């Protein structure tokens, strides 16, 4: 698609993801063309799109390398959307949950096999689905060319980053000094999930903000007084699926 065609999606996140992917593909195509490849530019783009949308990223049997593999039949499984909160809740119920559902294994005959394991129960007549990852609708559209009617991995970003959150709350709303804002920002940037989206996520129950624990925890720090910062401890939020601060 041309950039104008992509813009017609009127879906800002998807437009950004697709343009970033197009830029990466164009770089690969130019590199191939510069090496004297026989395929045309359009053929290369078609091949890369096919591989991107149908391949699996798997670890080598020794875990030292990652491979992108096209596996007939295995790519027939459709996507099971899940949010970090759903992932965390399911992970708490079983030690094996959270592992990649597809792996490369070596058989007794010395040959390599592609092993697929579902990590939840299914009833007779159900369609067996596999999670491609915690992918938003824009990421699914860019990578796989699909978009779901309901995708619980979607979220609504409220702040671009921690700098913006602390600046708006501490300096602008509360009128605190730059030094106070700096101390709060340093505390938040030490989080294991410091780069996680500062966003509102759909709740598994349909109400409440438990799935948005990372955002809530960061806001609590931003609104706290300096004498209260020592009360915050980093902890894993099983309902939200992120590490955040709790007081």
mmCIF file with all atom_site columns, N, CA and C in Angstrom, residues 29-63:
data_model
loop_
_atom_site.group_PDB
_atom_site.id
_atom_site.type_symbol
_atom_site.label_atom_id
_atom_site.label_alt_id
_atom_site.label_comp_id
_atom_site.label_asym_id
_atom_site.label_entity_id
_atom_site.label_seq_id
_atom_site.pdbx_PDB_ins_code
_atom_site.Cartn_x
_atom_site.Cartn_y
_atom_site.Cartn_z
_atom_site.occupancy
_atom_site.B_iso_or_equiv
_atom_site.pdbx_formal_charge
_atom_site.auth_seq_id
_atom_site.auth_comp_id
_atom_site.auth_asym_id
_atom_site.auth_atom_id
_atom_site.pdbx_PDB_model_num
ATOM 1   N N  . UNK A 1 29 ? 14.588 -4.583  1.053  1.00 0.00 ? 29 UNK A N  1
ATOM 2   C CA . UNK A 1 29 ? 14.473 -4.690  -0.396 1.00 0.00 ? 29 UNK A CA 1
ATOM 3   C C  . UNK A 1 29 ? 15.645 -3.980  -1.078 1.00 0.00 ? 29 UNK A C  1
ATOM 4   N N  . UNK A 1 30 ? 15.979 -2.801  -0.595 1.00 0.00 ? 30 UNK A N  1
ATOM 5   C CA . UNK A 1 30 ? 17.091 -2.046  -1.177 1.00 0.00 ? 30 UNK A CA 1
ATOM 6   C C  . UNK A 1 30 ? 18.410 -2.790  -0.998 1.00 0.00 ? 30 UNK A C  1
ATOM 7   N N  . UNK A 1 31 ? 18.573 -3.406  0.153  1.00 0.00 ? 31 UNK A N  1
ATOM 8   C CA . UNK A 1 31 ? 19.797 -4.161  0.402  1.00 0.00 ? 31 UNK A CA 1
ATOM 9   C C  . UNK A 1 31 ? 19.910 -5.341  -0.560 1.00 0.00 ? 31 UNK A C  1
ATOM 10  N N  . UNK A 1 32 ? 18.772 -6.035  -0.775 1.00 0.00 ? 32 UNK A N  1
ATOM 11  C CA . UNK A 1 32 ? 18.773 -7.176  -1.692 1.00 0.00 ? 32 UNK A CA 1
ATOM 12  C C  . UNK A 1 32 ? 19.072 -6.712  -3.112 1.00 0.00 ? 32 UNK A C  1
ATOM 13  N N  . UNK A 1 33 ? 18.408 -5.623  -3.516 1.00 0.00 ? 33 UNK A N  1
ATOM 14  C CA . UNK A 1 33 ? 18.612 -5.114  -4.872 1.00 0.00 ? 33 UNK A CA 1
ATOM 15  C C  . UNK A 1 33 ? 20.060 -4.688  -5.076 1.00 0.00 ? 33 UNK A C  1
ATOM 16  N N  . UNK A 1 34 ? 20.666 -4.145  -4.038 1.00 0.00 ? 34 UNK A N  1
ATOM 17  C CA . UNK A 1 34 ? 22.051 -3.717  -4.145 1.00 0.00 ? 34 UNK A CA 1
ATOM 18  C C  . UNK A 1 34 ? 23.027 -4.869  -4.273 1.00 0.00 ? 34 UNK A C  1
ATOM 19  N N  . UNK A 1 35 ? 22.596 -6.057  -3.869 1.00 0.00 ? 35 UNK A N  1
ATOM 20  C CA . UNK A 1 35 ? 23.445 -7.234  -3.977 1.00 0.00 ? 35 UNK A CA 1
ATOM 21  C C  . UNK A 1 35 ? 23.266 -7.964  -5.307 1.00 0.00 ? 35 UNK A C  1
ATOM 22  N N  . UNK A 1 36 ? 22.457 -7.387  -6.200 1.00 0.00 ? 36 UNK A N  1
ATOM 23  C CA . UNK A 1 36 ? 22.287 -7.959  -7.529 1.00 0.00 ? 36 UNK A CA 1
ATOM 24  C C  . UNK A 1 36 ? 21.302 -9.104  -7.602 1.00 0.00 ? 36 UNK A C  1
ATOM 25  N N  . UNK A 1 37 ? 20.314 -9.117  -6.706 1.00 0.00 ? 37 UNK A N  1
ATOM 26  C CA . UNK A 1 37 ? 19.311 -10.181 -6.743 1.00 0.00 ? 37 UNK A CA 1
ATOM 27  C C  . UNK A 1 37 ? 18.478 -10.150 -8.008 1.00 0.00 ? 37 UNK A C  1
ATOM 28  N N  . UNK A 1 38 ? 17.963 -11.303 -8.404 1.00 0.00 ? 38 UNK A N  1
ATOM 29  C CA . UNK A 1 38 ? 17.217 -11.397 -9.660 1.00 0.00 ? 38 UNK A CA 1
ATOM 30  C C  . UNK A 1 38 ? 15.746 -11.033 -9.505 1.00 0.00 ? 38 UNK A C  1
ATOM 31  N N  . UNK A 1 39 ? 15.186 -11.175 -8.308 1.00 0.00 ? 39 UNK A N  1
ATOM 32  C CA . UNK A 1 39 ? 13.765 -10.902 -8.108 1.00 0.00 ? 39 UNK A CA 1
ATOM 33  C C  . UNK A 1 39 ? 13.490 -9.401  -8.196 1.00 0.00 ? 39 UNK A C  1
ATOM 34  N N  . UNK A 1 40 ? 12.277 -9.074  -8.622 1.00 0.00 ? 40 UNK A N  1
ATOM 35  C CA . UNK A 1 40 ? 11.888 -7.663  -8.705 1.00 0.00 ? 40 UNK A CA 1
ATOM 36  C C  . UNK A 1 40 ? 11.573 -7.140  -7.309 1.00 0.00 ? 40 UNK A C  1
ATOM 37  N N  . UNK A 1 41 ? 11.500 -5.828  -7.202 1.00 0.00 ? 41 UNK A N  1
ATOM 38  C CA . UNK A 1 41 ? 11.206 -5.206  -5.912 1.00 0.00 ? 41 UNK A CA 1
ATOM 39  C C  . UNK A 1 41 ? 9.843  -5.657  -5.383 1.00 0.00 ? 41 UNK A C  1
ATOM 40  N N  . UNK A 1 42 ? 8.851  -5.722  -6.271 1.00 0.00 ? 42 UNK A N  1
ATOM 41  C CA . UNK A 1 42 ? 7.515  -6.147  -5.839 1.00 0.00 ? 42 UNK A CA 1
ATOM 42  C C  . UNK A 1 42 ? 7.518  -7.600  -5.390 1.00 0.00 ? 42 UNK A C  1
ATOM 43  N N  . UNK A 1 43 ? 8.279  -8.453  -6.058 1.00 0.00 ? 43 UNK A N  1
ATOM 44  C CA . UNK A 1 43 ? 8.365  -9.861  -5.660 1.00 0.00 ? 43 UNK A CA 1
ATOM 45  C C  . UNK A 1 43 ? 8.994  -10.005 -4.275 1.00 0.00 ? 43 UNK A C  1
ATOM 46  N N  . UNK A 1 44 ? 9.997  -9.204  -4.002 1.00 0.00 ? 44 UNK A N  1
ATOM 47  C CA . UNK A 1 44 ? 10.654 -9.258  -2.698 1.00 0.00 ? 44 UNK A CA 1
ATOM 48  C C  . UNK A 1 44 ? 9.679  -8.807  -1.605 1.00 0.00 ? 44 UNK A C  1
ATOM 49  N N  . UNK A 1 45 ? 8.958  -7.721  -1.868 1.00 0.00 ? 45 UNK A N  1
ATOM 50  C CA . UNK A 1 45 ? 7.993  -7.233  -0.879 1.00 0.00 ? 45 UNK A CA 1
ATOM 51  C C  . UNK A 1 45 ? 6.916  -8.289  -0.612 1.00 0.00 ? 45 UNK A C  1
ATOM 52  N N  . UNK A 1 46 ? 6.442  -8.932  -1.679 1.00 0.00 ? 46 UNK A N  1
ATOM 53  C CA . UNK A 1 46 ? 5.429  -9.986  -1.520 1.00 0.00 ? 46 UNK A CA 1
ATOM 54  C C  . UNK A 1 46 ? 5.980  -11.129 -0.672 1.00 0.00 ? 46 UNK A C  1
ATOM 55  N N  . UNK A 1 47 ? 7.215  -11.543 -0.932 1.00 0.00 ? 47 UNK A N  1
ATOM 56  C CA . UNK A 1 47 ? 7.814  -12.657 -0.191 1.00 0.00 ? 47 UNK A CA 1
ATOM 57  C C  . UNK A 1 47 ? 8.001  -12.295 1.278  1.00 0.00 ? 47 UNK A C  1
ATOM 58  N N  . UNK A 1 48 ? 8.481  -11.083 1.531  1.00 0.00 ? 48 UNK A N  1
ATOM 59  C CA . UNK A 1 48 ? 8.680  -10.660 2.912  1.00 0.00 ? 48 UNK A CA 1
ATOM 60  C C  . UNK A 1 48 ? 7.355  -10.560 3.659  1.00 0.00 ? 48 UNK A C  1
ATOM 61  N N  . UNK A 1 49 ? 6.315  -10.067 2.981  1.00 0.00 ? 49 UNK A N  1
ATOM 62  C CA . UNK A 1 49 ? 4.995  -9.989  3.607  1.00 0.00 ? 49 UNK A CA 1
ATOM 63  C C  . UNK A 1 49 ? 4.453  -11.359 3.951  1.00 0.00 ? 49 UNK A C  1
ATOM 64  N N  . UNK A 1 50 ? 4.664  -12.321 3.064  1.00 0.00 ? 50 UNK A N  1
ATOM 65  C CA . UNK A 1 50 ? 4.199  -13.686 3.299  1.00 0.00 ? 50 UNK A CA 1
ATOM 66  C C  . UNK A 1 50 ? 4.908  -14.295 4.508  1.00 0.00 ? 50 UNK A C  1
ATOM 67  N N  . UNK A 1 51 ? 6.218  -14.136 4.549  1.00 0.00 ? 51 UNK A N  1
ATOM 68  C CA . UNK A 1 51 ? 6.986  -14.686 5.669  1.00 0.00 ? 51 UNK A CA 1
ATOM 69  C C  . UNK A 1 51 ? 6.607  -13.995 6.969  1.00 0.00 ? 51 UNK A C  1
ATOM 70  N N  . UNK A 1 52 ? 6.463  -12.691 6.926  1.00 0.00 ? 52 UNK A N  1
ATOM 71  C CA . UNK A 1 52 ? 6.121  -11.931 8.126  1.00 0.00 ? 52 UNK A CA 1
ATOM 72  C C  . UNK A 1 52 ? 4.780  -12.359 8.706  1.00 0.00 ? 52 UNK A C  1
ATOM 73  N N  . UNK A 1 53 ? 3.807  -12.588 7.839  1.00 0.00 ? 53 UNK A N  1
ATOM 74  C CA . UNK A 1 53 ? 2.460  -12.897 8.306  1.00 0.00 ? 53 UNK A CA 1
ATOM 75  C C  . UNK A 1 53 ? 2.234  -14.353 8.646  1.00 0.00 ? 53 UNK A C  1
ATOM 76  N N  . UNK A 1 54 ? 3.108  -15.267 8.183  1.00 0.00 ? 54 UNK A N  1
ATOM 77  C CA . UNK A 1 54 ? 2.845  -16.695 8.351  1.00 0.00 ? 54 UNK A CA 1
ATOM 78  C C  . UNK A 1 54 ? 3.922  -17.456 9.111  1.00 0.00 ? 54 UNK A C  1
ATOM 79  N N  . UNK A 1 55 ? 4.971  -16.800 9.522  1.00 0.00 ? 55 UNK A N  1
ATOM 80  C CA . UNK A 1 55 ? 6.083  -17.524 10.121 1.00 0.00 ? 55 UNK A CA 1
ATOM 81  C C  . UNK A 1 55 ? 6.023  -17.497 11.648 1.00 0.00 ? 55 UNK A C  1
ATOM 82  N N  . UNK A 1 56 ? 6.821  -18.357 12.251 1.00 0.00 ? 56 UNK A N  1
ATOM 83  C CA . UNK A 1 56 ? 6.945  -18.456 13.699 1.00 0.00 ? 56 UNK A CA 1
ATOM 84  C C  . UNK A 1 56 ? 8.376  -18.121 14.094 1.00 0.00 ? 56 UNK A C  1
ATOM 85  N N  . UNK A 1 57 ? 8.527  -17.413 15.193 1.00 0.00 ? 57 UNK A N  1
ATOM 86  C CA . UNK A 1 57 ? 9.854  -17.149 15.732 1.00 0.00 ? 57 UNK A CA 1
ATOM 87  C C  . UNK A 1 57 ? 10.111 -18.184 16.818 1.00 0.00 ? 57 UNK A C  1
ATOM 88  N N  . UNK A 1 58 ? 11.083 -19.051 16.600 1.00 0.00 ? 58 UNK A N  1
ATOM 89  C CA . UNK A 1 58 ? 11.335 -20.159 17.524 1.00 0.00 ? 58 UNK A CA 1
ATOM 90  C C  . UNK A 1 58 ? 12.788 -20.157 17.972 1.00 0.00 ? 58 UNK A C  1
ATOM 91  N N  . UNK A 1 59 ? 13.014 -20.700 19.167 1.00 0.00 ? 59 UNK A N  1
ATOM 92  C CA . UNK A 1 59 ? 14.372 -20.850 19.685 1.00 0.00 ? 59 UNK A CA 1
ATOM 93  C C  . UNK A 1 59 ? 14.994 -22.123 19.126 1.00 0.00 ? 59 UNK A C  1
ATOM 94  N N  . UNK A 1 60 ? 16.310 -22.095 18.969 1.00 0.00 ? 60 UNK A N  1
ATOM 95  C CA . UNK A 1 60 ? 17.023 -23.321 18.595 1.00 0.00 ? 60 UNK A CA 1
ATOM 96  C C  . UNK A 1 60 ? 16.953 -24.289 19.768 1.00 0.00 ? 60 UNK A C  1
ATOM 97  N N  . UNK A 1 61 ? 17.244 -25.553 19.523 1.00 0.00 ? 61 UNK A N  1
ATOM 98  C CA . UNK A 1 61 ? 17.128 -26.561 20.583 1.00 0.00 ? 61 UNK A CA 1
ATOM 99  C C  . UNK A 1 61 ? 18.066 -26.284 21.747 1.00 0.00 ? 61 UNK A C  1
ATOM 100 N N  . UNK A 1 62 ? 19.162 -25.576 21.515 1.00 0.00 ? 62 UNK A N  1
ATOM 101 C CA . UNK A 1 62 ? 20.075 -25.248 22.609 1.00 0.00 ? 62 UNK A CA 1
ATOM 102 C C  . UNK A 1 62 ? 19.773 -23.884 23.222 1.00 0.00 ? 62 UNK A C  1
ATOM 103 N N  . UNK A 1 63 ? 18.753 -23.189 22.676 1.00 0.00 ? 63 UNK A N  1
ATOM 104 C CA . UNK A 1 63 ? 18.345 -21.906 23.228 1.00 0.00 ? 63 UNK A CA 1
ATOM 105 C C  . UNK A 1 63 ? 19.255 -20.754 22.920 1.00 0.00 ? 63 UNK A C  1
#
